[in-house]
PDB file of C-alpha atoms in Angstrom:
ATOM      1  CA  UNK A   1     -17.183  -9.409 -13.923  1.00 76.00           C
ATOM      2  CA  UNK A   2     -19.061  -6.704 -12.647  1.00 83.00           C
ATOM      3  CA  UNK A   3     -18.581  -2.976 -14.036  1.00 91.00           C
ATOM      4  CA  UNK A   4     -18.338   0.067 -12.874  1.00 95.00           C
ATOM      5  CA  UNK A   5     -19.223   2.375 -14.816  1.00 96.00           C
ATOM      6  CA  UNK A   6     -19.594   6.888 -13.810  1.00 97.00           C
ATOM      7  CA  UNK A   7     -20.857   8.619 -16.852  1.00 95.00           C
ATOM      8  CA  UNK A   8     -19.757  12.490 -15.799  1.00 96.00           C
ATOM      9  CA  UNK A   9     -15.954  13.061 -15.468  1.00 95.00           C
ATOM     10  CA  UNK A  10     -16.378  16.630 -14.659  1.00 97.00           C
ATOM     11  CA  UNK A  11     -18.606  18.154 -12.791  1.00 97.00           C
ATOM     12  CA  UNK A  12     -19.034  21.323 -11.198  1.00 97.00           C
ATOM     13  CA  UNK A  13     -22.064  22.696  -8.691  1.00 98.00           C
ATOM     14  CA  UNK A  14     -22.786  25.919  -6.659  1.00 98.00           C
ATOM     15  CA  UNK A  15     -22.418  26.408  -2.944  1.00 97.00           C
ATOM     16  CA  UNK A  16     -26.011  25.558  -0.933  1.00 97.00           C
ATOM     17  CA  UNK A  17     -26.708  24.093  -4.601  1.00 97.00           C
ATOM     18  CA  UNK A  18     -27.771  20.737  -4.718  1.00 98.00           C
ATOM     19  CA  UNK A  19     -26.134  18.130  -7.367  1.00 98.00           C
ATOM     20  CA  UNK A  20     -25.597  14.356  -8.163  1.00 98.00           C
ATOM     21  CA  UNK A  21     -23.112  12.313  -9.748  1.00 98.00           C
ATOM     22  CA  UNK A  22     -24.021   9.455 -11.158  1.00 98.00           C
ATOM     23  CA  UNK A  23     -23.436   5.840 -11.038  1.00 98.00           C
ATOM     24  CA  UNK A  24     -24.138   2.562 -13.020  1.00 98.00           C
ATOM     25  CA  UNK A  25     -22.967  -1.477 -12.613  1.00 97.00           C
ATOM     26  CA  UNK A  26     -23.135  -4.848 -14.018  1.00 95.00           C
ATOM     27  CA  UNK A  27     -23.166  -8.053 -12.190  1.00 90.00           C
ATOM     28  CA  UNK A  28     -24.397 -10.666 -12.413  1.00 87.00           C
ATOM     29  CA  UNK A  29     -24.929 -11.467  -8.701  1.00 84.00           C
ATOM     30  CA  UNK A  30     -27.557 -10.978  -5.782  1.00 82.00           C
ATOM     31  CA  UNK A  31     -26.280 -10.252  -3.387  1.00 83.00           C
ATOM     32  CA  UNK A  32     -23.892  -6.967  -3.571  1.00 88.00           C
ATOM     33  CA  UNK A  33     -22.826  -4.090  -1.800  1.00 90.00           C
ATOM     34  CA  UNK A  34     -22.142  -0.257  -3.075  1.00 94.00           C
ATOM     35  CA  UNK A  35     -19.865   2.739  -1.553  1.00 95.00           C
ATOM     36  CA  UNK A  36     -19.506   5.941  -2.562  1.00 97.00           C
ATOM     37  CA  UNK A  37     -15.876   7.100  -2.183  1.00 96.00           C
ATOM     38  CA  UNK A  38     -14.403  11.037  -1.592  1.00 96.00           C
ATOM     39  CA  UNK A  39     -10.752  11.514  -2.563  1.00 94.00           C
ATOM     40  CA  UNK A  40      -9.985  14.960  -1.829  1.00 92.00           C
ATOM     41  CA  UNK A  41      -6.703  17.039  -3.443  1.00 87.00           C
ATOM     42  CA  UNK A  42      -5.388  15.803  -0.537  1.00 74.00           C
ATOM     43  CA  UNK A  43      -5.805  12.030  -1.836  1.00 72.00           C
ATOM     44  CA  UNK A  44      -6.931  10.138   1.524  1.00 89.00           C
ATOM     45  CA  UNK A  45      -9.887   8.463  -0.051  1.00 93.00           C
ATOM     46  CA  UNK A  46     -12.809   8.107   2.153  1.00 93.00           C
ATOM     47  CA  UNK A  47     -15.293   6.441   2.679  1.00 94.00           C
ATOM     48  CA  UNK A  48     -19.277   8.487   2.030  1.00 96.00           C
ATOM     49  CA  UNK A  49     -22.021   6.759   1.391  1.00 95.00           C
ATOM     50  CA  UNK A  50     -22.908   2.195   1.431  1.00 94.00           C
ATOM     51  CA  UNK A  51     -26.112   0.469   0.463  1.00 93.00           C
ATOM     52  CA  UNK A  52     -26.763  -3.262   0.485  1.00 90.00           C
ATOM     53  CA  UNK A  53     -28.265  -4.608  -2.150  1.00 89.00           C
ATOM     54  CA  UNK A  54     -31.320  -6.399  -0.454  1.00 87.00           C
ATOM     55  CA  UNK A  55     -32.010  -3.514   1.250  1.00 87.00           C
ATOM     56  CA  UNK A  56     -34.630  -0.809  -0.642  1.00 85.00           C
ATOM     57  CA  UNK A  57     -34.705   2.313   1.277  1.00 91.00           C
ATOM     58  CA  UNK A  58     -31.952   4.337   0.428  1.00 94.00           C
ATOM     59  CA  UNK A  59     -29.155   4.983   2.592  1.00 93.00           C
ATOM     60  CA  UNK A  60     -28.925   8.479   4.231  1.00 94.00           C
ATOM     61  CA  UNK A  61     -25.461  10.256   5.528  1.00 93.00           C
ATOM     62  CA  UNK A  62     -26.642  14.060   6.322  1.00 95.00           C
ATOM     63  CA  UNK A  63     -26.022  15.904   3.239  1.00 97.00           C
ATOM     64  CA  UNK A  64     -25.149  12.674   1.349  1.00 97.00           C
ATOM     65  CA  UNK A  65     -28.037  10.462   0.292  1.00 97.00           C
ATOM     66  CA  UNK A  66     -28.694   7.783  -2.878  1.00 97.00           C
ATOM     67  CA  UNK A  67     -31.246   6.628  -5.427  1.00 97.00           C
ATOM     68  CA  UNK A  68     -30.687   3.056  -5.395  1.00 96.00           C
ATOM     69  CA  UNK A  69     -32.052   1.920  -8.237  1.00 95.00           C
ATOM     70  CA  UNK A  70     -31.723  -1.751  -8.702  1.00 93.00           C
ATOM     71  CA  UNK A  71     -33.632  -3.231 -11.315  1.00 93.00           C
ATOM     72  CA  UNK A  72     -31.819  -0.840 -13.091  1.00 95.00           C
ATOM     73  CA  UNK A  73     -28.821  -1.470 -11.766  1.00 95.00           C
ATOM     74  CA  UNK A  74     -28.800   2.938 -11.325  1.00 96.00           C
ATOM     75  CA  UNK A  75     -26.591   4.360  -7.783  1.00 97.00           C
ATOM     76  CA  UNK A  76     -25.857   7.999  -7.540  1.00 98.00           C
ATOM     77  CA  UNK A  77     -25.102   9.893  -5.045  1.00 98.00           C
ATOM     78  CA  UNK A  78     -26.715  13.428  -3.766  1.00 98.00           C
ATOM     79  CA  UNK A  79     -24.986  15.988  -1.882  1.00 98.00           C
ATOM     80  CA  UNK A  80     -27.140  19.056  -0.471  1.00 98.00           C
ATOM     81  CA  UNK A  81     -26.067  22.544   0.118  1.00 97.00           C
ATOM     82  CA  UNK A  82     -23.041  21.783  -1.637  1.00 98.00           C
ATOM     83  CA  UNK A  83     -20.098  23.000   0.976  1.00 97.00           C
ATOM     84  CA  UNK A  84     -16.211  23.811  -0.450  1.00 96.00           C
ATOM     85  CA  UNK A  85     -15.208  20.996   1.336  1.00 94.00           C
ATOM     86  CA  UNK A  86     -17.043  18.521  -0.732  1.00 96.00           C
ATOM     87  CA  UNK A  87     -14.895  19.832  -3.918  1.00 96.00           C
ATOM     88  CA  UNK A  88     -12.999  15.943  -5.010  1.00 97.00           C
ATOM     89  CA  UNK A  89     -12.940  12.597  -6.814  1.00 96.00           C
ATOM     90  CA  UNK A  90     -15.806  10.969  -6.393  1.00 97.00           C
ATOM     91  CA  UNK A  91     -15.531   6.757  -6.647  1.00 97.00           C
ATOM     92  CA  UNK A  92     -18.988   5.279  -6.930  1.00 97.00           C
ATOM     93  CA  UNK A  93     -17.828   1.610  -6.170  1.00 95.00           C
ATOM     94  CA  UNK A  94     -18.554  -2.205  -6.021  1.00 91.00           C
ATOM     95  CA  UNK A  95     -18.301  -5.538  -3.770  1.00 88.00           C
ATOM     96  CA  UNK A  96     -20.177  -8.509  -3.447  1.00 82.00           C
ATOM     97  CA  UNK A  97     -21.545 -10.289  -0.787  1.00 75.00           C
ATOM     98  CA  UNK A  98     -19.474 -12.409   1.563  1.00 65.00           C
ATOM     99  CA  UNK A  99     -22.732 -14.771   1.361  1.00 58.00           C
ATOM    100  CA  UNK A 100     -22.823 -14.768  -2.236  1.00 54.00           C
ATOM    101  CA  UNK A 101     -20.941 -17.832  -2.414  1.00 50.00           C
ATOM    102  CA  UNK A 102     -18.781 -15.590  -4.602  1.00 50.00           C
ATOM    103  CA  UNK A 103     -16.286 -15.359  -2.084  1.00 49.00           C
ATOM    104  CA  UNK A 104     -15.362 -12.453  -3.238  1.00 59.00           C
ATOM    105  CA  UNK A 105     -14.068  -9.084  -1.183  1.00 67.00           C
ATOM    106  CA  UNK A 106     -12.080  -6.871  -4.082  1.00 77.00           C
ATOM    107  CA  UNK A 107     -14.307  -3.345  -4.769  1.00 86.00           C
ATOM    108  CA  UNK A 108     -14.558  -2.891  -7.793  1.00 90.00           C
ATOM    109  CA  UNK A 109     -14.633   0.924  -8.478  1.00 94.00           C
ATOM    110  CA  UNK A 110     -15.316   3.244 -11.178  1.00 95.00           C
ATOM    111  CA  UNK A 111     -13.072   6.179 -12.414  1.00 95.00           C
ATOM    112  CA  UNK A 112     -14.292   8.595 -11.054  1.00 95.00           C
ATOM    113  CA  UNK A 113     -16.312  12.114 -11.317  1.00 97.00           C
ATOM    114  CA  UNK A 114     -14.344  15.676  -9.915  1.00 96.00           C
ATOM    115  CA  UNK A 115     -16.996  17.873  -8.993  1.00 98.00           C
ATOM    116  CA  UNK A 116     -15.361  21.463  -8.148  1.00 97.00           C
ATOM    117  CA  UNK A 117     -18.045  23.736  -5.149  1.00 97.00           C
ATOM    118  CA  UNK A 118     -17.929  26.936  -6.877  1.00 97.00           C
ATOM    119  CA  UNK A 119     -17.780  29.343  -4.344  1.00 95.00           C
TER     120      UNK A 119
ATOM    121  CA  UNK B   1      -0.164   8.387  14.329  1.00 57.00           C
ATOM    122  CA  UNK B   2      -3.871   7.795  13.388  1.00 74.00           C
ATOM    123  CA  UNK B   3      -5.499   5.859  10.367  1.00 93.00           C
ATOM    124  CA  UNK B   4      -3.351   4.634   7.848  1.00 96.00           C
ATOM    125  CA  UNK B   5      -0.430   5.964   6.794  1.00 96.00           C
ATOM    126  CA  UNK B   6       2.000   5.437   4.298  1.00 96.00           C
ATOM    127  CA  UNK B   7       5.961   6.887   3.706  1.00 97.00           C
ATOM    128  CA  UNK B   8       7.286   8.081   1.152  1.00 97.00           C
ATOM    129  CA  UNK B   9       4.359  11.137  -0.202  1.00 95.00           C
ATOM    130  CA  UNK B  10       6.674  10.847  -3.724  1.00 95.00           C
ATOM    131  CA  UNK B  11       9.077   8.806  -5.096  1.00 96.00           C
ATOM    132  CA  UNK B  12      11.489   9.472  -8.101  1.00 95.00           C
ATOM    133  CA  UNK B  13      12.616   6.787  -9.283  1.00 93.00           C
ATOM    134  CA  UNK B  14      15.017   5.421 -11.999  1.00 90.00           C
ATOM    135  CA  UNK B  15      14.191   1.950 -14.521  1.00 88.00           C
ATOM    136  CA  UNK B  16      17.324   0.605 -12.597  1.00 87.00           C
ATOM    137  CA  UNK B  17      16.969   1.310  -8.899  1.00 88.00           C
ATOM    138  CA  UNK B  18      15.281  -0.559  -6.259  1.00 94.00           C
ATOM    139  CA  UNK B  19      13.081   1.961  -3.730  1.00 95.00           C
ATOM    140  CA  UNK B  20       9.843   0.269  -1.187  1.00 97.00           C
ATOM    141  CA  UNK B  21       7.210   1.689  -0.203  1.00 98.00           C
ATOM    142  CA  UNK B  22       6.023   1.552   3.023  1.00 98.00           C
ATOM    143  CA  UNK B  23       2.271   1.440   4.690  1.00 98.00           C
ATOM    144  CA  UNK B  24       1.035   0.933   8.592  1.00 97.00           C
ATOM    145  CA  UNK B  25      -1.806   1.722   9.526  1.00 97.00           C
ATOM    146  CA  UNK B  26      -3.097   2.318  13.531  1.00 95.00           C
ATOM    147  CA  UNK B  27      -6.654   1.460  13.630  1.00 94.00           C
ATOM    148  CA  UNK B  28      -6.068  -3.131  14.868  1.00 93.00           C
ATOM    149  CA  UNK B  29      -6.907  -3.880  11.433  1.00 93.00           C
ATOM    150  CA  UNK B  30      -5.650  -7.448  10.035  1.00 92.00           C
ATOM    151  CA  UNK B  31      -6.496  -6.861   6.500  1.00 91.00           C
ATOM    152  CA  UNK B  32      -4.112  -4.466   4.025  1.00 94.00           C
ATOM    153  CA  UNK B  33      -4.801  -3.488   0.322  1.00 93.00           C
ATOM    154  CA  UNK B  34      -2.160  -2.365  -2.124  1.00 95.00           C
ATOM    155  CA  UNK B  35      -4.059  -0.651  -5.508  1.00 95.00           C
ATOM    156  CA  UNK B  36      -2.734   1.578  -7.815  1.00 96.00           C
ATOM    157  CA  UNK B  37      -4.587   4.750  -8.623  1.00 94.00           C
ATOM    158  CA  UNK B  38      -3.566   5.883 -12.539  1.00 93.00           C
ATOM    159  CA  UNK B  39      -4.857   9.066 -14.607  1.00 86.00           C
ATOM    160  CA  UNK B  40      -7.922   7.826 -16.117  1.00 79.00           C
ATOM    161  CA  UNK B  41      -8.786   4.930 -14.575  1.00 87.00           C
ATOM    162  CA  UNK B  42      -9.776   3.086 -12.074  1.00 88.00           C
ATOM    163  CA  UNK B  43      -8.499   1.505  -9.405  1.00 91.00           C
ATOM    164  CA  UNK B  44      -6.598  -1.585 -10.259  1.00 91.00           C
ATOM    165  CA  UNK B  45      -6.557  -3.683  -6.408  1.00 91.00           C
ATOM    166  CA  UNK B  46      -2.335  -5.633  -6.559  1.00 93.00           C
ATOM    167  CA  UNK B  47      -2.603  -7.761  -3.146  1.00 92.00           C
ATOM    168  CA  UNK B  48      -4.131  -8.098  -0.386  1.00 90.00           C
ATOM    169  CA  UNK B  49      -3.297  -9.918   2.893  1.00 91.00           C
ATOM    170  CA  UNK B  50      -4.922 -11.440   5.678  1.00 87.00           C
ATOM    171  CA  UNK B  51      -3.317 -11.881   8.717  1.00 88.00           C
ATOM    172  CA  UNK B  52       0.049 -11.793   7.360  1.00 88.00           C
ATOM    173  CA  UNK B  53      -0.631 -14.293   4.502  1.00 87.00           C
ATOM    174  CA  UNK B  54      -1.222 -13.005   0.973  1.00 86.00           C
ATOM    175  CA  UNK B  55      -4.568 -14.136   0.134  1.00 82.00           C
ATOM    176  CA  UNK B  56      -4.705 -11.622  -3.387  1.00 78.00           C
ATOM    177  CA  UNK B  57      -2.465 -11.174  -6.212  1.00 79.00           C
ATOM    178  CA  UNK B  58      -4.201  -9.711  -9.311  1.00 79.00           C
ATOM    179  CA  UNK B  59      -1.756 -10.908 -12.002  1.00 86.00           C
ATOM    180  CA  UNK B  60       0.724  -8.263 -10.766  1.00 93.00           C
ATOM    181  CA  UNK B  61       4.495  -7.933 -12.754  1.00 94.00           C
ATOM    182  CA  UNK B  62       7.044  -9.343 -10.576  1.00 93.00           C
ATOM    183  CA  UNK B  63       8.905  -6.017 -10.936  1.00 95.00           C
ATOM    184  CA  UNK B  64       6.003  -5.745  -7.555  1.00 96.00           C
ATOM    185  CA  UNK B  65       7.053  -7.207  -4.446  1.00 96.00           C
ATOM    186  CA  UNK B  66       4.639  -6.568  -1.693  1.00 96.00           C
ATOM    187  CA  UNK B  67       5.863  -7.702   2.360  1.00 96.00           C
ATOM    188  CA  UNK B  68       4.003  -7.861   5.147  1.00 96.00           C
ATOM    189  CA  UNK B  69       5.740  -8.405   8.249  1.00 96.00           C
ATOM    190  CA  UNK B  70       2.952  -8.520  10.437  1.00 94.00           C
ATOM    191  CA  UNK B  71      -1.415  -6.670  10.794  1.00 91.00           C
ATOM    192  CA  UNK B  72       0.149  -3.212  11.685  1.00 95.00           C
ATOM    193  CA  UNK B  73       2.528  -2.284   8.276  1.00 97.00           C
ATOM    194  CA  UNK B  74       2.460  -3.300   4.105  1.00 97.00           C
ATOM    195  CA  UNK B  75       5.733  -2.438   2.070  1.00 98.00           C
ATOM    196  CA  UNK B  76       5.652  -2.827  -1.449  1.00 98.00           C
ATOM    197  CA  UNK B  77       9.712  -3.599  -3.957  1.00 97.00           C
ATOM    198  CA  UNK B  78      10.321  -2.047  -6.329  1.00 96.00           C
ATOM    199  CA  UNK B  79      12.410  -2.732  -9.095  1.00 93.00           C
ATOM    200  CA  UNK B  80      13.316  -2.302 -12.478  1.00 93.00           C
ATOM    201  CA  UNK B  81       9.920  -0.921 -12.458  1.00 94.00           C
ATOM    202  CA  UNK B  82       8.968   1.333 -16.362  1.00 94.00           C
ATOM    203  CA  UNK B  83       7.708   4.387 -17.029  1.00 93.00           C
ATOM    204  CA  UNK B  84       4.215   3.058 -17.433  1.00 93.00           C
ATOM    205  CA  UNK B  85       4.461   2.235 -13.980  1.00 95.00           C
ATOM    206  CA  UNK B  86       3.628   5.920 -12.647  1.00 96.00           C
ATOM    207  CA  UNK B  87       1.015   6.152 -10.943  1.00 96.00           C
ATOM    208  CA  UNK B  88       0.082   6.973  -6.997  1.00 95.00           C
ATOM    209  CA  UNK B  89       0.359   3.033  -4.682  1.00 97.00           C
ATOM    210  CA  UNK B  90      -2.622   3.552  -2.179  1.00 96.00           C
ATOM    211  CA  UNK B  91      -2.306   1.320   0.797  1.00 96.00           C
ATOM    212  CA  UNK B  92      -6.119   0.037   2.964  1.00 95.00           C
ATOM    213  CA  UNK B  93      -6.711  -1.432   5.564  1.00 94.00           C
ATOM    214  CA  UNK B  94      -9.897  -2.855   6.301  1.00 91.00           C
ATOM    215  CA  UNK B  95     -11.126  -5.199   9.890  1.00 88.00           C
ATOM    216  CA  UNK B  96     -10.246  -8.724   8.081  1.00 81.00           C
ATOM    217  CA  UNK B  97     -11.431 -10.989   5.670  1.00 77.00           C
ATOM    218  CA  UNK B  98     -13.147 -13.133   7.618  1.00 74.00           C
ATOM    219  CA  UNK B  99     -16.043 -10.542   7.844  1.00 74.00           C
ATOM    220  CA  UNK B 100     -18.815 -10.038   5.217  1.00 73.00           C
ATOM    221  CA  UNK B 101     -17.791  -6.465   3.147  1.00 68.00           C
ATOM    222  CA  UNK B 102     -20.426  -4.558   4.742  1.00 72.00           C
ATOM    223  CA  UNK B 103     -18.708  -4.461   8.058  1.00 75.00           C
ATOM    224  CA  UNK B 104     -15.284  -4.934   6.571  1.00 79.00           C
ATOM    225  CA  UNK B 105     -15.011  -1.136   5.354  1.00 85.00           C
ATOM    226  CA  UNK B 106     -11.768  -0.053   3.841  1.00 90.00           C
ATOM    227  CA  UNK B 107      -9.591   3.124   4.882  1.00 93.00           C
ATOM    228  CA  UNK B 108      -7.208   4.675   3.023  1.00 94.00           C
ATOM    229  CA  UNK B 109      -3.700   5.747   3.078  1.00 95.00           C
ATOM    230  CA  UNK B 110      -2.382   9.967   2.150  1.00 93.00           C
ATOM    231  CA  UNK B 111      -0.334   7.680  -0.692  1.00 95.00           C
ATOM    232  CA  UNK B 112       2.416   7.328  -2.862  1.00 96.00           C
ATOM    233  CA  UNK B 113       3.187   9.289  -5.834  1.00 95.00           C
ATOM    234  CA  UNK B 114       5.708   7.339  -7.996  1.00 96.00           C
ATOM    235  CA  UNK B 115       7.118   8.292 -11.149  1.00 96.00           C
ATOM    236  CA  UNK B 116       9.223   6.532 -13.187  1.00 94.00           C
ATOM    237  CA  UNK B 117      11.716   8.147 -14.906  1.00 92.00           C
TER     238      UNK B 117
END
C-alpha cells in the first residue's frame, strides 16, 4: 500500500516571497507519478504540477517547481514570487504507473497543507 | 458550462432522507470518479467508472449508491446516511483508464458540501 505524508498542516508566506511545501511518500513500486494539487477556498481542485518517477529532472511550471528526491522518497513543492491567489490547500498525491503491472489508477493523497499568502 | 460541474453545492439532509448528488463533465472524458473529503483526512476514492462501467468500489457502505447512465453524467444516491457521512463529495473525470496515469489527468468539480443531521 502507498502512503503520502504532508507534515506541515499550515504554512504562511509573505507576498512575493518563496515557500516550500514538503511531501514524503512510501511505496515499493518503481514506476509511479507524483502530483501537487491546489484547492482554493472555492474548492475546485486543480493540478499544479506533476513528475514522472523515472525522470531525474525536476518538473517546473512557471512559478512552481518541485524537488524530487527518489531515494529519499521526497517530493517538495516550491512556490516562487508568492501571490495572493496562491492561498489554498495544497495536496501531494501519488499514482502507480499503469505499466508497472499493478494496474492501479488510484490517486493516493496526503492530508494537505493550508497555505496562506499574506499581503 | 465548462469543466466538471456538481449540483447541489450544499445539501443538508436527515438520516432518513433519500437524496442524490449529480456530476456532469463537459470535457469529453470517459472515466468518472467519486471522492469523499473529510476534515483532517486525505481524500478517499469511493467509486470509479470507465465507459459507464463501474471498475472500482472502495469498500463503500451500501447507503451510497452510484449511477453512471452515460460518460458525461455521474450520480451518487444517498439513503439512510449517518452523521459521520458529512463531508465534501468531489467528482472528477479523466480521459479513460486505458491510458497511463500520467496522461490521465483528473479534473475535479467544485464539490457538494453534505451535512447529515
